[in-house]
PDB file of C-alpha atoms in Angstrom:
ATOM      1  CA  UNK A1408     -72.494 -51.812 204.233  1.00  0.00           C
ATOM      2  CA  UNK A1409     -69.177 -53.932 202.660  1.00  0.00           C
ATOM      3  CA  UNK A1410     -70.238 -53.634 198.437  1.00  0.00           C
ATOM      4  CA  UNK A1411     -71.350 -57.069 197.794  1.00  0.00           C
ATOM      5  CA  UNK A1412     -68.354 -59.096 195.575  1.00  0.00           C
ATOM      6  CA  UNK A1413     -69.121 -61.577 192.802  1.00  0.00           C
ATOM      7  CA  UNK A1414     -66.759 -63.411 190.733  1.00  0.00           C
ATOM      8  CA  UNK A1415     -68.539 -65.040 187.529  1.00  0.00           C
ATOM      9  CA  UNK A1416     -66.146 -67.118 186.539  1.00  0.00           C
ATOM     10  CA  UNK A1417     -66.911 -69.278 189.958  1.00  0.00           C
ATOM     11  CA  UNK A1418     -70.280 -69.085 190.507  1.00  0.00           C
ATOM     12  CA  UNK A1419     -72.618 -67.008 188.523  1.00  0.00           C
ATOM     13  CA  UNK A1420     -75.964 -65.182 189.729  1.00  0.00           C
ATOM     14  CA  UNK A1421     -79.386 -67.174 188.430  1.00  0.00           C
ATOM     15  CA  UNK A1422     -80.509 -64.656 186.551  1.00  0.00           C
ATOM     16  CA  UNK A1423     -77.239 -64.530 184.362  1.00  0.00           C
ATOM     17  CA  UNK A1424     -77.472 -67.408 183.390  1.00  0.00           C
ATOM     18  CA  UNK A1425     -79.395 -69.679 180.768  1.00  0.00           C
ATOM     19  CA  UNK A1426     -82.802 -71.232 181.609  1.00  0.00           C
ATOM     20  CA  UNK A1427     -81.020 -75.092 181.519  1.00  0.00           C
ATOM     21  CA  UNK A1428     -78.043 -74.414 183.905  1.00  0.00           C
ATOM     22  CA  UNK A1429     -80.729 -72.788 186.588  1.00  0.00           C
ATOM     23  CA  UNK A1430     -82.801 -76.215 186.011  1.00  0.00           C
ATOM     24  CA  UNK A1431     -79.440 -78.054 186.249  1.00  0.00           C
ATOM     25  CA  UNK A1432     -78.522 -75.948 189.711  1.00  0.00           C
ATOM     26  CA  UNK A1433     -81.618 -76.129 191.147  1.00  0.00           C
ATOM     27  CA  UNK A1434     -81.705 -79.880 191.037  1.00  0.00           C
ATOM     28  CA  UNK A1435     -78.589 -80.531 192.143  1.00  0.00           C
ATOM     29  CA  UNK A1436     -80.173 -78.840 195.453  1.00  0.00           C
ATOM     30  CA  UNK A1437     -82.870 -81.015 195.216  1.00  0.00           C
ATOM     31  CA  UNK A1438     -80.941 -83.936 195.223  1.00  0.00           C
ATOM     32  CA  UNK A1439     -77.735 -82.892 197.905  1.00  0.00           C
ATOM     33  CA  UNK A1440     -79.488 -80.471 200.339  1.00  0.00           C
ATOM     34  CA  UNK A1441     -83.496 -80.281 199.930  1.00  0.00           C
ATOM     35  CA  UNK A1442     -84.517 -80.499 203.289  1.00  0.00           C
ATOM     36  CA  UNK A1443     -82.501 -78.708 206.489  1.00  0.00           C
ATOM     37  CA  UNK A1444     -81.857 -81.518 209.708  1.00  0.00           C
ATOM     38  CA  UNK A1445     -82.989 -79.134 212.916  1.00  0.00           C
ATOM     39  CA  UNK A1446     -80.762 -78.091 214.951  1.00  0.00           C
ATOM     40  CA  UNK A1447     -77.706 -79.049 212.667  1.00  0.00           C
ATOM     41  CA  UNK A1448     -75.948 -77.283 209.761  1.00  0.00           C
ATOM     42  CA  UNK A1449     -76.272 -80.377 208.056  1.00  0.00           C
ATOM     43  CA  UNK A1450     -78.742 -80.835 204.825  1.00  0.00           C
ATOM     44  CA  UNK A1451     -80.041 -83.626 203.401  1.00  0.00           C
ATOM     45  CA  UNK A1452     -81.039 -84.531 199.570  1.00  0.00           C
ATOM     46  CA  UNK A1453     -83.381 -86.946 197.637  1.00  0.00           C
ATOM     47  CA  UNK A1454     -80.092 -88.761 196.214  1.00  0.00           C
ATOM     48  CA  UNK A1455     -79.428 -89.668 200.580  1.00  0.00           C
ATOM     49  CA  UNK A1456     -83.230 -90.701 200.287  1.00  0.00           C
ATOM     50  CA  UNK A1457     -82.848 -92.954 197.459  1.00  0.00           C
ATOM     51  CA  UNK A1458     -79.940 -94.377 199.041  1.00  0.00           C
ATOM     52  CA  UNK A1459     -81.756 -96.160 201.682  1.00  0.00           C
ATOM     53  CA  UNK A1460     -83.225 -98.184 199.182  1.00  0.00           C
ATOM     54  CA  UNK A1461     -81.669-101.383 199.165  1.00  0.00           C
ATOM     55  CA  UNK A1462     -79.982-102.150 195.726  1.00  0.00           C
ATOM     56  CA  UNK A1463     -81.259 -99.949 193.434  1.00  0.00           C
ATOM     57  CA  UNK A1464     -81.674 -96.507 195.623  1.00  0.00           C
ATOM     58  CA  UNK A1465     -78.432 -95.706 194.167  1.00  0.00           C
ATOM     59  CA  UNK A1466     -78.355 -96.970 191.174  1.00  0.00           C
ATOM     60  CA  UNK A1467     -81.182 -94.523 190.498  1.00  0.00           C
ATOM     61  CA  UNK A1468     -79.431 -91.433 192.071  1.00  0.00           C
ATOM     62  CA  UNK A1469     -76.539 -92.279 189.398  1.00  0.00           C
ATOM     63  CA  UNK A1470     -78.453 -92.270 186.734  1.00  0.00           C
ATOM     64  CA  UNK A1471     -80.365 -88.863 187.974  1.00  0.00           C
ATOM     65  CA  UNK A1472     -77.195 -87.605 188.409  1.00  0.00           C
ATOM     66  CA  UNK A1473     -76.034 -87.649 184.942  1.00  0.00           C
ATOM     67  CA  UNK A1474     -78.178 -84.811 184.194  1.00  0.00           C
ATOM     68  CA  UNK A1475     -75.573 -82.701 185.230  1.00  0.00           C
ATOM     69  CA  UNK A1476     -73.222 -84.511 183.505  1.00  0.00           C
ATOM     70  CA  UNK A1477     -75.392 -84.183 180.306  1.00  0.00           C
ATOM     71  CA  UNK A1478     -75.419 -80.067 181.198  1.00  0.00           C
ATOM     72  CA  UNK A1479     -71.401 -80.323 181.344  1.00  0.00           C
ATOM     73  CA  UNK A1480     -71.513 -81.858 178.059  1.00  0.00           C
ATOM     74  CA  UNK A1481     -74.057 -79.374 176.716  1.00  0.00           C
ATOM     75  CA  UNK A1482     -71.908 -76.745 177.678  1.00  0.00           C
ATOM     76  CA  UNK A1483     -68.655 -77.453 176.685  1.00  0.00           C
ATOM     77  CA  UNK A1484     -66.285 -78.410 179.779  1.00  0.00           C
ATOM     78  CA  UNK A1485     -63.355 -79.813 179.545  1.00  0.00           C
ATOM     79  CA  UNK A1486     -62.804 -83.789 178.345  1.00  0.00           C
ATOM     80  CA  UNK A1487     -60.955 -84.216 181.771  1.00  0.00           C
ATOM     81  CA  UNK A1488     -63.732 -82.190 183.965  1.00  0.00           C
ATOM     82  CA  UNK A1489     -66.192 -84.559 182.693  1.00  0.00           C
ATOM     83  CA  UNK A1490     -64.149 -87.299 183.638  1.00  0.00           C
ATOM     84  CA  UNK A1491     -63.525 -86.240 187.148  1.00  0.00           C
ATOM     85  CA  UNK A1492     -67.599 -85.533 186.981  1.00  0.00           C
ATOM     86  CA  UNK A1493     -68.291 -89.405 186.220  1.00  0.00           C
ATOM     87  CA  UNK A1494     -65.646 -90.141 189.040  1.00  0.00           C
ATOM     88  CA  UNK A1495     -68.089 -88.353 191.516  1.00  0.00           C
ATOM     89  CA  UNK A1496     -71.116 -89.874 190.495  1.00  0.00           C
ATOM     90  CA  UNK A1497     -69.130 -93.188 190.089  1.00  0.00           C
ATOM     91  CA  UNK A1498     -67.399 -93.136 193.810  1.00  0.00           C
ATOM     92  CA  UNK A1499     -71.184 -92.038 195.174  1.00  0.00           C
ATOM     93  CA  UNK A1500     -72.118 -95.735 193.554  1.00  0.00           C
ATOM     94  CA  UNK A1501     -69.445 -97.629 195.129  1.00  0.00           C
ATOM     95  CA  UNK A1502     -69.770 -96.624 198.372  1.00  0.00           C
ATOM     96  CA  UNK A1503     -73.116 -95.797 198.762  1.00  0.00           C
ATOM     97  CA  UNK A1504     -73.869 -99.495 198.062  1.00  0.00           C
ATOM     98  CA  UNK A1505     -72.174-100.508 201.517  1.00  0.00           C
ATOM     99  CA  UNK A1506     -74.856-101.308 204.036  1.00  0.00           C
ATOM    100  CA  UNK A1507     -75.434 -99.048 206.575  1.00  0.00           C
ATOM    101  CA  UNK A1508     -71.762 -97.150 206.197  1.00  0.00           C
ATOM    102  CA  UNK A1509     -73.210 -96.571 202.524  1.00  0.00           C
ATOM    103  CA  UNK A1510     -76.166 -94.422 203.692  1.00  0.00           C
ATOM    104  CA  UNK A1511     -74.049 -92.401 205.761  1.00  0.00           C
ATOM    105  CA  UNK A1512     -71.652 -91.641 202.393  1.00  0.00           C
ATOM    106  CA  UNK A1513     -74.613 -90.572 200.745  1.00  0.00           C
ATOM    107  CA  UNK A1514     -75.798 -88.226 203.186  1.00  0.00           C
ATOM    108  CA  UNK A1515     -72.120 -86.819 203.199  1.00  0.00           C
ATOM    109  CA  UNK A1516     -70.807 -87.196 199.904  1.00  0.00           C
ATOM    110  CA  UNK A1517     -72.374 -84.360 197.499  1.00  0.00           C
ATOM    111  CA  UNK A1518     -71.509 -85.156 194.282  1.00  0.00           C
ATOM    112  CA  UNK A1519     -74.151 -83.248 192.565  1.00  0.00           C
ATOM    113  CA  UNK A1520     -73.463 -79.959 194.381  1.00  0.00           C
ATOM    114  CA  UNK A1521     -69.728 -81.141 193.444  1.00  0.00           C
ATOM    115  CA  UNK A1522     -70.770 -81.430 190.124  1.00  0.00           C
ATOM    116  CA  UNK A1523     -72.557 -78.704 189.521  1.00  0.00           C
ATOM    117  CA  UNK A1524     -70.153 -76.495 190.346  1.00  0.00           C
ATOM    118  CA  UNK A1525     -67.467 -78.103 188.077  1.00  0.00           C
ATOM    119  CA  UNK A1526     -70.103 -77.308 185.297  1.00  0.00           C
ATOM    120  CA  UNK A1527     -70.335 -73.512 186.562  1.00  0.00           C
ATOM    121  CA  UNK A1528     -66.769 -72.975 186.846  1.00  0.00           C
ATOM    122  CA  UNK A1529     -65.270 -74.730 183.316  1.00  0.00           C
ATOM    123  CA  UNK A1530     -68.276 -74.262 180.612  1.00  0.00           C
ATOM    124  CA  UNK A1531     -67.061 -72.704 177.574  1.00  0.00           C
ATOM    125  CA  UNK A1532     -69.239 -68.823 177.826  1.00  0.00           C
ATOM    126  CA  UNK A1533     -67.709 -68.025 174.555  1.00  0.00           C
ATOM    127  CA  UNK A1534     -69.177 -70.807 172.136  1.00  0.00           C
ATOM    128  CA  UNK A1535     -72.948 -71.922 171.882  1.00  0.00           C
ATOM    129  CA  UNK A1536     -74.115 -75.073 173.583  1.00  0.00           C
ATOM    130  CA  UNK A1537     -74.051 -78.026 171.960  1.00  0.00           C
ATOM    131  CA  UNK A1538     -77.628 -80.060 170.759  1.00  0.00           C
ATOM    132  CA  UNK A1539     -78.784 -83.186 172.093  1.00  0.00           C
ATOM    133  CA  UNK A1540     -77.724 -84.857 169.021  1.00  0.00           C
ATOM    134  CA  UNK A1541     -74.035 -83.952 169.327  1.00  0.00           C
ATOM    135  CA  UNK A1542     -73.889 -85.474 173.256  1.00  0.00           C
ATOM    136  CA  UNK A1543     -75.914 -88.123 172.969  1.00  0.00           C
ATOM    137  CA  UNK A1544     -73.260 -90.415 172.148  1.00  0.00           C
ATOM    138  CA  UNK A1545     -71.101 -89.324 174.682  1.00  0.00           C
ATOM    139  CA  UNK A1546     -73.594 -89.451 177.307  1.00  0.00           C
ATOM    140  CA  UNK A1547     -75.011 -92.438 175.784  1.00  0.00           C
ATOM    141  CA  UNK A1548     -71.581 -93.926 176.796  1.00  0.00           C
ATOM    142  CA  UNK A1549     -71.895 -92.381 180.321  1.00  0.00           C
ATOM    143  CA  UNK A1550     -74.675 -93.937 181.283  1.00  0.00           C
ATOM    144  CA  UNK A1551     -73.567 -97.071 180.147  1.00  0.00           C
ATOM    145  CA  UNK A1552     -70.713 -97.189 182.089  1.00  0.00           C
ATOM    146  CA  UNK A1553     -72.127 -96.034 185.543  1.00  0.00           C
ATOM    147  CA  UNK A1554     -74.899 -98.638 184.638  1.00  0.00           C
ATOM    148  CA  UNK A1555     -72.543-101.308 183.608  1.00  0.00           C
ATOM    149  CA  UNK A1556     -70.816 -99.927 187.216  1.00  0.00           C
ATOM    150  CA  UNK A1557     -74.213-100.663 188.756  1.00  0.00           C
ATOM    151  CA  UNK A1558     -74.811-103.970 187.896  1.00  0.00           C
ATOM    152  CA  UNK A1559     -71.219-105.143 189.050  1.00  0.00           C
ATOM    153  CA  UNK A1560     -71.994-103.323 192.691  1.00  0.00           C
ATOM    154  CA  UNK A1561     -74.983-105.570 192.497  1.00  0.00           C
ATOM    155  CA  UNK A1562     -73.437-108.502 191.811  1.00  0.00           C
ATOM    156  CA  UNK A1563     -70.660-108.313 194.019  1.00  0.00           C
ATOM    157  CA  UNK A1564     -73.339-107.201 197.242  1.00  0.00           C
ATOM    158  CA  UNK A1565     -75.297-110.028 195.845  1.00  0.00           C
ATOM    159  CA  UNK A1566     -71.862-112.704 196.000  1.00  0.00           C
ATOM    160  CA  UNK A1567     -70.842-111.473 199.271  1.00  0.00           C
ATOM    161  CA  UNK A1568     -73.985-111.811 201.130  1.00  0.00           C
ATOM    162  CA  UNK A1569     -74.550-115.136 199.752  1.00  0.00           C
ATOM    163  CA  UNK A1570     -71.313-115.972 200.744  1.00  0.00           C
ATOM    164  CA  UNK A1571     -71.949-115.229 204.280  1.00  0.00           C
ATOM    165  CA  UNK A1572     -74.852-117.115 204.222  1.00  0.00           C
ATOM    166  CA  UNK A1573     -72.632-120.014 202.911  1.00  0.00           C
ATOM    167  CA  UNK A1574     -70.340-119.242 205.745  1.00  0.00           C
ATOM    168  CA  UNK A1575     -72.766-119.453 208.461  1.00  0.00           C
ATOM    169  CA  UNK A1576     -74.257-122.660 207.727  1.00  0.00           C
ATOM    170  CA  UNK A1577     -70.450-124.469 207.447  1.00  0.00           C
TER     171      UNK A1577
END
């Protein structure tokens, strides 16, 4: 039997590794691949769920998925890791507002497994996690943006389909 191989600066075992990221990983399952589709490979997540609620489904699975984002903090990765972090949560937003098309991104597009492993792979092992009180500005700004992000999606789905029903009746 081949000697099993692990490589911990990639993906570490659970039980090496604090009680927060294990939280943090397991809910990133929760929301990208909770539930196996028979028959298929494919999984499916609570953040695909709360897609298929019309204008705020993913609003809410942005802000949920900032958790992670508020682990990456915690632990130290990189300024530009974080940023390409927010990117994924922030592309999940855009296009997971498109009807129909939108819910199909969402049950593709798994930025919190995405995420999570970004954490996994660039936290800093050698220095202590930082307190609430040192991210909470950061993440504080975060969650402003992608909220800020949310209520422009909103807006603009709003405008266009009011501007279809403009067109219609011309």
């Amino acid at each position: 039997m081949p000697e099993k191989v692990h490589i911990p600066e990639v993906i570490e075992p659970e039980e090496s590794l604090p009680k927060d990221l294990v939280a943090l990983r397991r809910f990133a399952f929760l929301m990208d691949e909770a539930v196996s589709i028979p028959g298929t490979r494919m999984r499916l997540g609570v953040d695909a769920l709360l897609g298929l609620l019309p204008g705020v489904g993913d609003v809410i699975g942005a802000l949920l998925s900032s958790w992670i984002i508020a682990g990456a903090l915690r632990h130290r990765v990189p300024p530009l890791v974080i940023a390409r972090m927010v990117l994924n949560v922030a592309i999940d937003l855009l296009f997971g507002a498109v009807p129909v098309a939108g819910d199909v991104f969402d049950f593709l597009y798994e930025e919190n497994m995405m995420n999570m492993r970004l954490l996994e792979k660039h936290r800093d092992r050698r220095r202590p996690p930082r307190t609430t009180g040192q991210i909470a500005f950061v993440l504080g700004a975060i969650v402003t943006f992608l909220v800020l992000l949310a209520l422009a999606v909103v807006a603009s789905v709003i405008a266009l389909v009011l501007w279809l029903i403009a067109q219609r009746t011309v």
